[in-house]
C-alpha angles and dihedrals in degrees: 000000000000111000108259083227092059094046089052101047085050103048081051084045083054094047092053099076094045086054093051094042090048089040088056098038089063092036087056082045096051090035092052094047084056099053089049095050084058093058084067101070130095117289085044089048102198099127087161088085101060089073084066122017100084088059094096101055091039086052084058087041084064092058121099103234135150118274090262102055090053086054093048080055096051098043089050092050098045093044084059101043110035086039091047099044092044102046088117087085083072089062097075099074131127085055100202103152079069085074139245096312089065093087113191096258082049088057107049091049097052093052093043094057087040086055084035103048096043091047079050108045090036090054086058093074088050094057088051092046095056108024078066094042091052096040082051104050081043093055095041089048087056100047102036108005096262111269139220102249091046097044083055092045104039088065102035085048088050099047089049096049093050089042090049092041084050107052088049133084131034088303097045108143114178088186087121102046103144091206087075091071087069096049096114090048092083091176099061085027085072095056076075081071087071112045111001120260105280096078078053093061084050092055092053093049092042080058093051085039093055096046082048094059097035085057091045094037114020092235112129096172095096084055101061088039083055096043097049092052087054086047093046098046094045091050093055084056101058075063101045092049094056101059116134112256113215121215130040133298118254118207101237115190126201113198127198118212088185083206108177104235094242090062096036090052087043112115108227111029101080085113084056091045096047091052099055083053104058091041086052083045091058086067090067095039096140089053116103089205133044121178125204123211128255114298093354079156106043098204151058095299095190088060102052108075094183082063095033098052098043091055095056089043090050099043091049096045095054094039093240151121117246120183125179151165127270146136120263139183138222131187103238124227079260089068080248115125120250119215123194133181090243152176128229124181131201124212126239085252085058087259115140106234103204141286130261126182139212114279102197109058116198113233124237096003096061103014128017110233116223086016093166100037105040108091117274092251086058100047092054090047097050095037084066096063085059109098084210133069097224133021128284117234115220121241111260098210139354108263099192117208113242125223152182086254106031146310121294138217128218129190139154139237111305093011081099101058086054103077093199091051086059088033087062095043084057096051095049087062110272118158090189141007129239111194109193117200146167105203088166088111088064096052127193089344132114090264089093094061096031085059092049090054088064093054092048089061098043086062092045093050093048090030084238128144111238127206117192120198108190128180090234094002160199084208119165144140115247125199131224095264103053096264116132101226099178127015122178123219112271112250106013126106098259156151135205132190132195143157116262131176121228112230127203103178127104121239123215094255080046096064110033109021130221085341085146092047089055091054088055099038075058098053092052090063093043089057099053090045086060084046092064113040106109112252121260121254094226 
């Protein structure tokens, strides 16, 4: 007789294979949605996706399941996405510009566990977000029979809570914004204007949510709601497009010095460099303002009279504004010096016009965090993956240039992927927005697209035109409306003019933030209060 103790340990032995079968089948499943997803941003330009790829791993959200298993899904899903929309980090191996002592093998490890740690941190906010969402719509299942309206808000609450946690604090990162993906559809893009782009990223997920549910449940009701709501704020945009713009229009010019990093970080050739710069300039004479990428003149600028000079002679001599990117220095109120990745901008009568500085200061590649209290031995690692020899200091507050034909915004790098960093810059007066980049780091990849969709919706949300001058692109002038009226070819030594129209007035989103993405961050709470109340004994 075989012991009852035996016969039990090896039925659970038997179940053990068909768990693991069934836990890798839906993490191939969630794993799979997210890769997809990432398919939809800018460079592949199928935005289409992104109304129906995340329908798989929503169908599995529906289902009641244990908290682990939500988090697997989320894990899955996050692993997939964030890893697929970001590969470009990838890209900048080998990293030569570290030095001598980054070999080849030292390189590629170090980029791989870069790509490898941010899909990673950034999926787990994934599996928060949606370990919460599933034990919700479990527990809401329980207490009421979930219903339609709840099953298409919990994830689109949720998506937008991790989104917005996610875009805030020293580490924010918006990469992943799902709102991007939209950034050709100009219609829908305005609605921005309104409430900021999380909530659109909301309204993208409540579309996948509602097929989700009519598949699961047969209920088709939540689709058309969604849909309407995706009818009713495009068209709204078709209005809101097609404002009148009063004043009249000013000719801006980019231009693209396509300058390889090893010449740019050079000591030595900035005359070249500057050169090559003004000669590209004579292409966009008629323009009244020409914009130079991030760092075209890799040094303090201010402290370099041969440069200086020949800017405020050159400015002066073609009648025109020139902006660009540079590095200054300040003395601290600790008698310490100061040093930003800046702009400075001369006027068309040679006068320099004022400086302004990056906000949003990437961690561990222009400042150390921590700097005084890591261990020594970490400090030293993670200072060689700064470009710089020293920190950068942020930018305290936009100082906008101001102009014979308008005020203008300046902002760095990844200033343009924070809303709140361009929002300010709006607020402070600015009529349009310069971005000045340098994307040269992510080489022929989608990164450089993917950058320039930020900056599209940064001049939808602020109703600003936007103008980015990057060293290989992508350089391009944006309208006011979101519209990309000139683009120059990635990697080539260009310049491209177009006509742009300065706008004072404030937007909505302008004026009062992400007001719509804290009601739903609320609601999200909300729901999982009601989660957890314990069910009434009728």
């Amino acid at each position: 007789m075989t012991d009852p103790s035996i016969a039990t340990l090896q039925a659970a032995s038997a179940r053990v294979p068909g768990r693991l079968a069934a836990r890798l089948r839906t993490g191939f499943v969630a794993f799979s949605s997210g890769a997809v997803l990432s398919f939809a941003f800018p460079g592949w330009d199928a935005g289409f996706l992104a109304w129906f790829a995340l329908v798989p791993f929503l169908v599995m959200l529906l289902q009641p399941r244990s908290a682990r298993s939500y988090a697997w899904l989320g894990a899955a899903f996050g692993v997939g996405f964030f890893g697929g929309v970001n590969y470009w980090l990838l890209a900048m191996h080998p990293l030569t510009w570290l030095g001598p002592g980054m070999t080849m093998t030292l390189s590629l490890a170090v980029v791989f566990l870069a790509w490898s740690l941010l899909a990673l941190i950034l999926s787990s906010g994934s599996i928060a977000a949606f370990t919460a969402a599933g034990l919700t719509m479990r527990a809401l299942g329980k207490k009421d029979r979930l219903g339609a309206w709840a099953a298409v808000l919990v994830p689109v609450c949720f998506w937008v809570a991790m989104e917005y946690v996610q875009a805030n604090g020293v580490f924010g990162y918006t990469w992943n914004m799902l709102a991007s993906t939209q950034y050709r559809t100009l219609p829908l893009l305005q609605s921005v204007a309104l409430f900021g782009p999380f909530p659109l990223s909301g309204l993208i997920v409540a579309v996948n949510a509602a097929i989700a549910w009519g598949i699961a449940r047969r209920e088709w009701k939540p689709l058309a709601a969604t849909l309407s709501v995706v009818v009713g704020l495009s068209g709204f945009g078709l209005w809101w497009m097609n404002r009148p713009v009063p004043g009249a229009p000013v000719p801006v010019a980019v231009v693209q010095g396509n300058v390889s990093q090893t010449e740019k970080w050079q000591r030595g050739n900035e005359v070249q460099i500057q050169d090559r710069y003004f000669d590209l300039s004579r292409r966009v004479s008629a323009a009244k303002l020409v914009a130079w990428p991030e760092s075209a003149l890799p040094v303090l600028l201010s402290n370099t009279p041969a440069l200086y000079d020949r800017f405020a002679a050159e400015a002066k001599a073609r009648g025109q504004a020139f902006l660009t990117g540079t590095f200054n220095s300040t003395t601290g109120p600790d008698g310490l010096p100061r040093y930003y990745n800046a702009t400075t901008m001369f006027g068309p009568d040679g006068r320099n016009l004022g400086w302004d500085a990056k906000k949003h200061l990437v961690p561990f590649g222009e400042y150390l965090p921590w700097r005084n209290t890591l261990p020594a031995i970490w400090a030293q690692t993670f200072a060689q993956l700064n470009l710089m020899s020293v920190d950068m200091t942020p930018g305290e507050r936009p100082a906008p240039f101001e102009t014979a034909f308008g005020r203008v915004g300046s902002n760095v790098c990844f200033d343009s992927i924070f809303p709140d960093v361009m929002r300010d810059t709006a607020r402070a007066g600015a009529e349009m927005f310069v971005l000045v980049t340098n994307d040269a780091w992510y080489k022929k990849t989608m990164a450089l697209q993917q950058h320039l969709a930020h900056g599209v919706l940064r001049a939808v949300e602020n109703r600003r035109p936007f103008l980015q001058a990057a060293n290989t692109g992508a350089s391009a002038v944006v309208d006011h409306t979101g519209r990309i009226v000139a683009k120059a070819p990635t990697w080539e030594s260009a310049a491209v003019m177009a006509e742009v129209r300065p706008v004072s007035d404030k937007t909505p989103y302008t004026r009062f933030g992400d007001w719509l993405s804290w009601v739903l961050m609320a609601t999200a709470a909300a729901f999982m209060v009601r989660a957890a109340r314990p069910i009434s004994k009728a």
